[in-house]
XYZ file of C-alpha atoms in Angstrom:
201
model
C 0.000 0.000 0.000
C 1.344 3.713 -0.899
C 0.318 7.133 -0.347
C 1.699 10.104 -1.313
C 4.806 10.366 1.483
C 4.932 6.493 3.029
C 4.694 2.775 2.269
C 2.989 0.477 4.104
C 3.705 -3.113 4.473
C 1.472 -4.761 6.499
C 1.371 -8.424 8.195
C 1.575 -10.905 5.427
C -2.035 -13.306 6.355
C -0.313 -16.423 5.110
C 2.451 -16.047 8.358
C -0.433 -15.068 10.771
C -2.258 -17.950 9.687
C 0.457 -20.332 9.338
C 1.779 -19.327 12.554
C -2.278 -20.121 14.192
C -2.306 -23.854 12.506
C 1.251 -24.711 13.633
C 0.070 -23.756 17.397
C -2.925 -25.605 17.208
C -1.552 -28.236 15.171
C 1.562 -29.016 17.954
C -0.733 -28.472 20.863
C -3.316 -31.041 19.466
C -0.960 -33.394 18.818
C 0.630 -33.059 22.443
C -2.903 -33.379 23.909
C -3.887 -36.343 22.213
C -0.509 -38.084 23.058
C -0.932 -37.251 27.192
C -4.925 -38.355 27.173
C -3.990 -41.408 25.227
C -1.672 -42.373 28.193
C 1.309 -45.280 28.940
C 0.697 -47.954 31.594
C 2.263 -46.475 34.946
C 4.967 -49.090 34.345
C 6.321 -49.013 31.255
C 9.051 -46.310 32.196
C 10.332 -46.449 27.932
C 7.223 -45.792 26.395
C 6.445 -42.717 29.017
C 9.887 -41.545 28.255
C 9.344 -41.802 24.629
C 5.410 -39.835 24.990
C 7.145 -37.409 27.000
C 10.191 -36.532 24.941
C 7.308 -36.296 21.903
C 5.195 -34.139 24.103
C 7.817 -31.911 24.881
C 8.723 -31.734 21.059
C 5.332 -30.770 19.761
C 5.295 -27.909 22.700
C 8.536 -26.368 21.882
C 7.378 -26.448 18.169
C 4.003 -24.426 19.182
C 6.362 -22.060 21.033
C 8.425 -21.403 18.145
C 5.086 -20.803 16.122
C 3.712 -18.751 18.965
C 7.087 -16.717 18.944
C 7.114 -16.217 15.314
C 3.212 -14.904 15.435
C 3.712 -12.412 18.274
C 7.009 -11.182 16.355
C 4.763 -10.193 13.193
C 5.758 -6.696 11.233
C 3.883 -4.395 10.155
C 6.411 -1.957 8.010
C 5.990 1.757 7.399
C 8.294 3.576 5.202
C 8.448 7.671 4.894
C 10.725 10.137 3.329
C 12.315 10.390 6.904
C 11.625 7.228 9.029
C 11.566 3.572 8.871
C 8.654 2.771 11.105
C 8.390 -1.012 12.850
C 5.703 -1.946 14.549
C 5.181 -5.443 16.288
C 0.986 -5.172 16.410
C 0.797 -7.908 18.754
C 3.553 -7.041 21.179
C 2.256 -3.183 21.545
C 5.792 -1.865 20.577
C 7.109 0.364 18.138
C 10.602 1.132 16.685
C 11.074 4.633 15.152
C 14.480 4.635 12.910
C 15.865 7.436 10.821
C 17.062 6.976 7.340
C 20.258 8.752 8.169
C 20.738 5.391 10.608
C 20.707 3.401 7.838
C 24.272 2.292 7.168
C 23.465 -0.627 4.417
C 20.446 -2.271 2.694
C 21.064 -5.884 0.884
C 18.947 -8.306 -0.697
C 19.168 -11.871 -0.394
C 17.879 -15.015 -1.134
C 14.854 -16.472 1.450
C 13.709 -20.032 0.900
C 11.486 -22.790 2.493
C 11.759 -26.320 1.302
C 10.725 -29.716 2.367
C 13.108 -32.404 2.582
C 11.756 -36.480 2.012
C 13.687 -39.428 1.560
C 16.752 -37.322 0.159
C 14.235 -35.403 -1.640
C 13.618 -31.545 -1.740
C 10.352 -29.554 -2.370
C 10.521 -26.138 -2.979
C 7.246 -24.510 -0.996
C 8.529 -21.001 -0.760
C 10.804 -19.201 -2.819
C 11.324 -15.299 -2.341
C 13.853 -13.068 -0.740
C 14.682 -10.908 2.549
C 15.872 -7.711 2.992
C 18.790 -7.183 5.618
C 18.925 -3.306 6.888
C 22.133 -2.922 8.774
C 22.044 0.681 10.951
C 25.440 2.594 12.514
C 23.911 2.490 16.094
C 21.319 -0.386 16.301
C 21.289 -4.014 15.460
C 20.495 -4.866 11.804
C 16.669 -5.638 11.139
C 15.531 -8.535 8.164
C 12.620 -8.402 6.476
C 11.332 -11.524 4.323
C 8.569 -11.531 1.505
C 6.793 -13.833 3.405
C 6.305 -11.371 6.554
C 4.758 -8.538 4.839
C 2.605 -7.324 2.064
C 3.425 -5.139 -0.591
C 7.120 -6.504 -0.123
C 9.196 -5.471 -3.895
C 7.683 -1.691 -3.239
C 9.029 -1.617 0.316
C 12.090 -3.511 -1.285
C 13.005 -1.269 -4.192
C 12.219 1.961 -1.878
C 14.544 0.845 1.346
C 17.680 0.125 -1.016
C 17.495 3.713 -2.127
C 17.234 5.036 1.625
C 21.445 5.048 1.160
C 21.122 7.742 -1.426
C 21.469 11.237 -0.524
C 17.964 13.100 -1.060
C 16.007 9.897 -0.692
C 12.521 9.967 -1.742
C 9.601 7.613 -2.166
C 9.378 6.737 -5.250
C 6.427 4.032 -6.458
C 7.614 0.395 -7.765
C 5.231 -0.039 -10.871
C 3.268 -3.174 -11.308
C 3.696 -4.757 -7.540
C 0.458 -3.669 -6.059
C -0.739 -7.457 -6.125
C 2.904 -8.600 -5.782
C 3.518 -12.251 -4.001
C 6.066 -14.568 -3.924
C 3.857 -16.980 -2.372
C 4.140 -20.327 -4.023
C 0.735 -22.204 -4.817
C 2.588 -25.325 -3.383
C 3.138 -22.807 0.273
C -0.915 -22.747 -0.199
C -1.601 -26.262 -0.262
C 1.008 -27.364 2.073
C -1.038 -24.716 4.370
C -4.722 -25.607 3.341
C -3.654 -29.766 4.121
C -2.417 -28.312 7.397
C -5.621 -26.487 8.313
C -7.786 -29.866 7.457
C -5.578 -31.902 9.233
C -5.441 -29.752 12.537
C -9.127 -29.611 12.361
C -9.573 -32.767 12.092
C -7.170 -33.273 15.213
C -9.647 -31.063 17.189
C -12.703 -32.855 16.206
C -11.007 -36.124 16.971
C -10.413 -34.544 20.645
C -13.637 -32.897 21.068
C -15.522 -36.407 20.011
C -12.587 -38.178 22.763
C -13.582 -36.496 25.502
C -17.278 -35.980 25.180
């Protein structure tokens, strides 16, 4: 999204809601395992449940983390604006902080049996500042990613100025395999939950 004197990248909906299915996903999972249950006896199959247990928690943490740490970008003639909706916080930079701006490569795949699939394929945007810590940016975080791109690796230039990125207002890297990975994930974790709700009714 641009206006006249900013950009505006907000929170891509394909991380928010892949960030939702992989909590409820893990913390299915983690339920079913406990109610399911070892005899009080068999000390290696408890060990095993719990070890599982404690992997499909630390996986919805990671998911939780990632989902609370969701950008929304603004850019202006003067500022780069970060704001972290869900945390309530907001980081105010000035361009003159900006020391160097790089593009790079960002990549999801899905390894199988020596196998790769390819489910995302875009790239991330590194801002390194004089004072602070450097910042990245992927095209899977935020919307309207190439215009916030191609305007941040100008903010080195002297008399920096938004300028507009033609042809990216629908811009996506999103691959339609990311989409079906994601829409299999959302059946399957519902699925989970109805398989719960129907256990313990």
């Amino acid at each position: 999204m641009q206006y006249d004197n900013k950009i505006i990248a907000n929170p891509s909906l394909f991380q928010v809601a892949l960030g939702i299915i992989g909590i409820l996903f893990s913390t299915s999972i983690a339920f079913l395992i406990h109610t399911n249950g070892v005899s009080d006896n068999d000390d290696t199959n408890r060990m095993a449940s719990k070890i599982i247990i404690s992997i499909f928690c630390c996986f919805a943490l990671l998911c939780l983390y990632l989902l609370l740490v969701t950008k929304k970008i603004i850019l202006t003639n003067d500022q780069l604006i970060i704001k972290y909706p869900l945390l309530f916080t907001t980081k105010k930079i000035d361009i003159e902080e900006i020391k160097k701006v790089r593009i790079e490569k960002y990549d999801i795949k899905h390894s199988q049996n020596f196998s790769e699939t390819e489910i995302y394929k875009g790239t991330k945007i590194i801002v390194e500042f004089f004072e602070l810590k450097k910042i990245v940016i992927t095209s899977l975080e935020v919307s309207n990613y190439k215009n916030l791109a191609h305007n941040l690796k100008n903010t080195t230039n002297s008399y920096f100025k938004i300028r507009a990125c033609e042809g990216n207002k629908n811009y996506n890297e999103t691959k339609f395999t990311a989409y079906l990975w994601l829409i299999f994930s959302i059946l399957l974790t519902f699925g989970l939950i109805l398989a719960l709700i129907d256990k313990n009714t």
